[in-house]
mmCIF file of C-alpha atoms in Angstrom:
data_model
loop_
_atom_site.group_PDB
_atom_site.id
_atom_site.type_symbol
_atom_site.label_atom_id
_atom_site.label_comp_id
_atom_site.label_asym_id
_atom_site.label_seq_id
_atom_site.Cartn_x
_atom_site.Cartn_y
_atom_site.Cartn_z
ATOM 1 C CA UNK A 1 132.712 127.772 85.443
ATOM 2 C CA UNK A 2 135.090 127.417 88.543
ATOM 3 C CA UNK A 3 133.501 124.074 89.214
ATOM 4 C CA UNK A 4 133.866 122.688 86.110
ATOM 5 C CA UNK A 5 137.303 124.066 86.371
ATOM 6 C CA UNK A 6 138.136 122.348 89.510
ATOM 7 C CA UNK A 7 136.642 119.219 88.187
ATOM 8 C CA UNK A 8 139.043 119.421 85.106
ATOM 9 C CA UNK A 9 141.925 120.184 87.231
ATOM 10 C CA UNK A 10 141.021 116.797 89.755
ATOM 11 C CA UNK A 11 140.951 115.204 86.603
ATOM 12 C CA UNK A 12 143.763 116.204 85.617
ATOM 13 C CA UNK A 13 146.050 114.864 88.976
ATOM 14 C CA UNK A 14 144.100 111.755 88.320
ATOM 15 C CA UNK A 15 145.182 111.334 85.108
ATOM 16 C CA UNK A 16 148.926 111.558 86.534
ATOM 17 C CA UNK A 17 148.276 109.176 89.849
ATOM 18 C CA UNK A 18 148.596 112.206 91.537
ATOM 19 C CA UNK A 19 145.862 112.572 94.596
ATOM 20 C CA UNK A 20 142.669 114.357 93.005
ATOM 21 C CA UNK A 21 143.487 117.261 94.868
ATOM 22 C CA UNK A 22 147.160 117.754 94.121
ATOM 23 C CA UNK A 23 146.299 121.045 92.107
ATOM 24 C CA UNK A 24 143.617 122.650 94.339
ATOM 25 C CA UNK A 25 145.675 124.576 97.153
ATOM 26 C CA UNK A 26 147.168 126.378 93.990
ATOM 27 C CA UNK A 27 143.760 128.190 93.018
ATOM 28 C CA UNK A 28 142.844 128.373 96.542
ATOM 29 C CA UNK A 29 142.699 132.265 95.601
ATOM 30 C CA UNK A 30 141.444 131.537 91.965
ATOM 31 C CA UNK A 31 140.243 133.878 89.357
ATOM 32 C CA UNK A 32 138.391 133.676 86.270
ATOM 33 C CA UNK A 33 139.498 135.886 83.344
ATOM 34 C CA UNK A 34 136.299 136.335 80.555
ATOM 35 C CA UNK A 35 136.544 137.724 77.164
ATOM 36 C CA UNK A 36 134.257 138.191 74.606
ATOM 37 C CA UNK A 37 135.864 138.279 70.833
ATOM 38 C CA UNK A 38 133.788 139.439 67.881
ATOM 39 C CA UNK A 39 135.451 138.812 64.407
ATOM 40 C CA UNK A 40 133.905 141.135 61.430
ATOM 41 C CA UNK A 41 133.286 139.084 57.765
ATOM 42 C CA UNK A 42 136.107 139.622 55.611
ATOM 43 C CA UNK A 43 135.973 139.704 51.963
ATOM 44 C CA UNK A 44 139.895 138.129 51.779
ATOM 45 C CA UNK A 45 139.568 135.626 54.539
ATOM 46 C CA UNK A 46 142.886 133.454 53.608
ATOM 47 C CA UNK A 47 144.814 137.032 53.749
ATOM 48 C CA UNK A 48 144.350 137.994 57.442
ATOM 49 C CA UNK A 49 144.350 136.305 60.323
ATOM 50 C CA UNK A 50 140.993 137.227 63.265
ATOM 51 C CA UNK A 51 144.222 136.540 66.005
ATOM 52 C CA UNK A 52 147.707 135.406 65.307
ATOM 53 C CA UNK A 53 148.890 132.389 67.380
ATOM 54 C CA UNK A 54 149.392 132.526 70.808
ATOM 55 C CA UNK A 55 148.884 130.154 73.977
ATOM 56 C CA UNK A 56 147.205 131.060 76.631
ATOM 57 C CA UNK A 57 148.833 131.544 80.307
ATOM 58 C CA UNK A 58 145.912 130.562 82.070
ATOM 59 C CA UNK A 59 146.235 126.975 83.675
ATOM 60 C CA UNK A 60 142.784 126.166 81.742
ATOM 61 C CA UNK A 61 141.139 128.314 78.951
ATOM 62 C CA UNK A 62 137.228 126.931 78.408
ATOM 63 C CA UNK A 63 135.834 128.324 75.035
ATOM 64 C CA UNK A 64 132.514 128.820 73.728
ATOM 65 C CA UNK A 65 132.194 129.622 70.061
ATOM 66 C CA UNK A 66 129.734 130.452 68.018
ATOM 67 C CA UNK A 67 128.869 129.229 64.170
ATOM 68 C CA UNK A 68 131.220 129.516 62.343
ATOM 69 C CA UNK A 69 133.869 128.811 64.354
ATOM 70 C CA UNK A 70 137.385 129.953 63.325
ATOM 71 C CA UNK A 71 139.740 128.750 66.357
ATOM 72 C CA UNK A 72 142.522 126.621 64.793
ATOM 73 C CA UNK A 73 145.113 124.096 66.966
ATOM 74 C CA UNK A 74 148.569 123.732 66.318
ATOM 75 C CA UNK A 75 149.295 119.986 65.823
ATOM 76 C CA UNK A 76 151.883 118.012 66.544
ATOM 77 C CA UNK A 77 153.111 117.962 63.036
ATOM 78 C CA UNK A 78 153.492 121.511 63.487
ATOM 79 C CA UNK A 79 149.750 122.023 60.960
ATOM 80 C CA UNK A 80 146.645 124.392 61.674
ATOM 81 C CA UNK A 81 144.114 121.679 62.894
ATOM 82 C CA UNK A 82 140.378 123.691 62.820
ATOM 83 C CA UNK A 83 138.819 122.705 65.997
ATOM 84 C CA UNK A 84 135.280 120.833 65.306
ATOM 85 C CA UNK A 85 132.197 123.249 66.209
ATOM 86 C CA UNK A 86 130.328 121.036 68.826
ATOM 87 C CA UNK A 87 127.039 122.765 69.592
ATOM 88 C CA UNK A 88 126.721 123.841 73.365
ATOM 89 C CA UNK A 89 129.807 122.500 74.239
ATOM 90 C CA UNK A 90 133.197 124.165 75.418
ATOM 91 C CA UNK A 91 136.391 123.574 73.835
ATOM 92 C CA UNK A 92 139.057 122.702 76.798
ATOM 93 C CA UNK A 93 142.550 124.695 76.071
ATOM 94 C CA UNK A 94 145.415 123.455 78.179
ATOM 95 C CA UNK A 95 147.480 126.898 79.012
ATOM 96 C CA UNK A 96 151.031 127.464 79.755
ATOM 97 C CA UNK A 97 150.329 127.248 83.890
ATOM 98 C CA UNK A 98 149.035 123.839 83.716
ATOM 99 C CA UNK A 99 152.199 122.041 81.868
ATOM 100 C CA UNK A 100 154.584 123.853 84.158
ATOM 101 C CA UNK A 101 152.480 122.250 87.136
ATOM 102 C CA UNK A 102 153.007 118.898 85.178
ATOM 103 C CA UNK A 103 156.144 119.274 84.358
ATOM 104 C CA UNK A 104 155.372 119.475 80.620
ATOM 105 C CA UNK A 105 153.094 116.210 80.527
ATOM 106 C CA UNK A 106 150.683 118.430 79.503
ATOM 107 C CA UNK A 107 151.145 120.885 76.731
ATOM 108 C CA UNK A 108 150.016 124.225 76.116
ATOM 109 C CA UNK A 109 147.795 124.424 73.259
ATOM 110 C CA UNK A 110 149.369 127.183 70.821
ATOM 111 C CA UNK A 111 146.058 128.354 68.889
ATOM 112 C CA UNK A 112 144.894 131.133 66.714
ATOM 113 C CA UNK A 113 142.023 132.609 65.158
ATOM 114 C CA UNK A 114 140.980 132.520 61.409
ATOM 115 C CA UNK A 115 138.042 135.212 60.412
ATOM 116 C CA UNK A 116 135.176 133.901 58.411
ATOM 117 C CA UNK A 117 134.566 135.728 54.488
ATOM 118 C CA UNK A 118 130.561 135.037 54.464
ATOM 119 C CA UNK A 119 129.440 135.960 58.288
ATOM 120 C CA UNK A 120 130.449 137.545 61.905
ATOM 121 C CA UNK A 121 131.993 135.062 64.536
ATOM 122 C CA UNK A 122 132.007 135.349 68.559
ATOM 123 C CA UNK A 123 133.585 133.542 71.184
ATOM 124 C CA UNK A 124 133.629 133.559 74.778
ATOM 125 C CA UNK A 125 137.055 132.528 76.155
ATOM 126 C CA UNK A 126 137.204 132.072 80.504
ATOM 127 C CA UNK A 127 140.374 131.948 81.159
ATOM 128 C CA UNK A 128 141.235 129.908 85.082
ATOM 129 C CA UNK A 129 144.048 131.227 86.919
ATOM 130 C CA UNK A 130 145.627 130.577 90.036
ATOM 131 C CA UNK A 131 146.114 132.246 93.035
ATOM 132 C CA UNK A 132 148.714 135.452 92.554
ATOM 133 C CA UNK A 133 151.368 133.823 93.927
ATOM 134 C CA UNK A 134 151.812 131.304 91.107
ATOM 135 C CA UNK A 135 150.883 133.309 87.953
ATOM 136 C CA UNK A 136 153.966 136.069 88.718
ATOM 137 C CA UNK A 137 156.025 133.229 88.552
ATOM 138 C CA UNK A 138 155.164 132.522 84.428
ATOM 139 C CA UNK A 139 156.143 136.371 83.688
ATOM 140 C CA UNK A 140 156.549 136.022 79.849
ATOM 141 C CA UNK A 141 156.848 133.431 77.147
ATOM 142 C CA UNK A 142 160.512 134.449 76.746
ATOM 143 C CA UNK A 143 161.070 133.658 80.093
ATOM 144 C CA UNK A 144 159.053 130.362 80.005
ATOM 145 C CA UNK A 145 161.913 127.642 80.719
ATOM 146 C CA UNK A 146 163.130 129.748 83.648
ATOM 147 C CA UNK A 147 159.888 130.051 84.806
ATOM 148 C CA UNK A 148 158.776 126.644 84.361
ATOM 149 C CA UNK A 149 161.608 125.409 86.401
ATOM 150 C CA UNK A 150 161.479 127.873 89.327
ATOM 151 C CA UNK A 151 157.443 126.651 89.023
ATOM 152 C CA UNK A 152 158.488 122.476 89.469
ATOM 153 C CA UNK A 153 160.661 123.583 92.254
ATOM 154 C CA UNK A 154 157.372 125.847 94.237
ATOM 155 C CA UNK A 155 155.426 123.079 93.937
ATOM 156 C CA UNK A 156 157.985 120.285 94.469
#
């Protein structure tokens, strides 16, 4: 998962004529962060929520789900977009690291979790982070525009 990571995150500087290897010295000292989420049927699906919305703090979160699949997106018309179950596939989640490191080119995807009424539902989430150094800079969301600047100005 790392090298998919780091091909991602060459992609990425690409993307923004920045040298492929603009973000690498960052996650020199990576780590990977894995969770496994299991979602129970519910007999009132539209009354709960499996996880309210969050964003991740990762730089990258790469998702596996299983069928059905309940994550949702928040679009940028502010609506619950349900992300399309692509067998053996991951589903690529831009986290709150990576658009301080592009100076909010890239948005954190804000995304929740919607149970299923008929059957059980897993996912595997890996979340990429960088070396210490840079995540203790993104302490909180509250203190995300502070943090996003003092994060522009590390990595100039």
């Amino acid at each position: 998962m790392a090298k998919l990571s780091f091909e991602i995150l060459e992609l990425t500087a690409l993307s923004l004529s920045l040298p492929a290897n603009r973000f690498r010295p960052m996650f020199a000292d990576h780590a990977t962060i894995n969770r496994v989420n299991h979602y129970e049927p519910c007999p009132a699906p539209d009354m709960v929520l499996g996880k309210g919305w969050q964003a991740d703090i990762s730089a990258l979160t790469l998702l596996s789900q299983g069928q059905p699949s309940g994550i949702k997106i928040r679009g940028q018309d502010n609506d619950w977009i349900k992300a399309k179950f692509i067998p053996h596939s991951f589903t690529i989640q831009i986290g709150d690291l990576m658009e301080g490191y592009t100076y909010g080119l890239y948005k954190s995807v804000e995304n929740r979790v919607v149970v299923s009424g008929e059957k059980e539902m897993y996912s595997v989430a890996l979340a990429f982070v960088p070396a210490i150094l840079c995540l203790s800079l993104l302490t909180s969301r509250t203190q995300q525009s502070t943090s996003l600047s003092t994060m522009a100005s590390f990595i100039g």
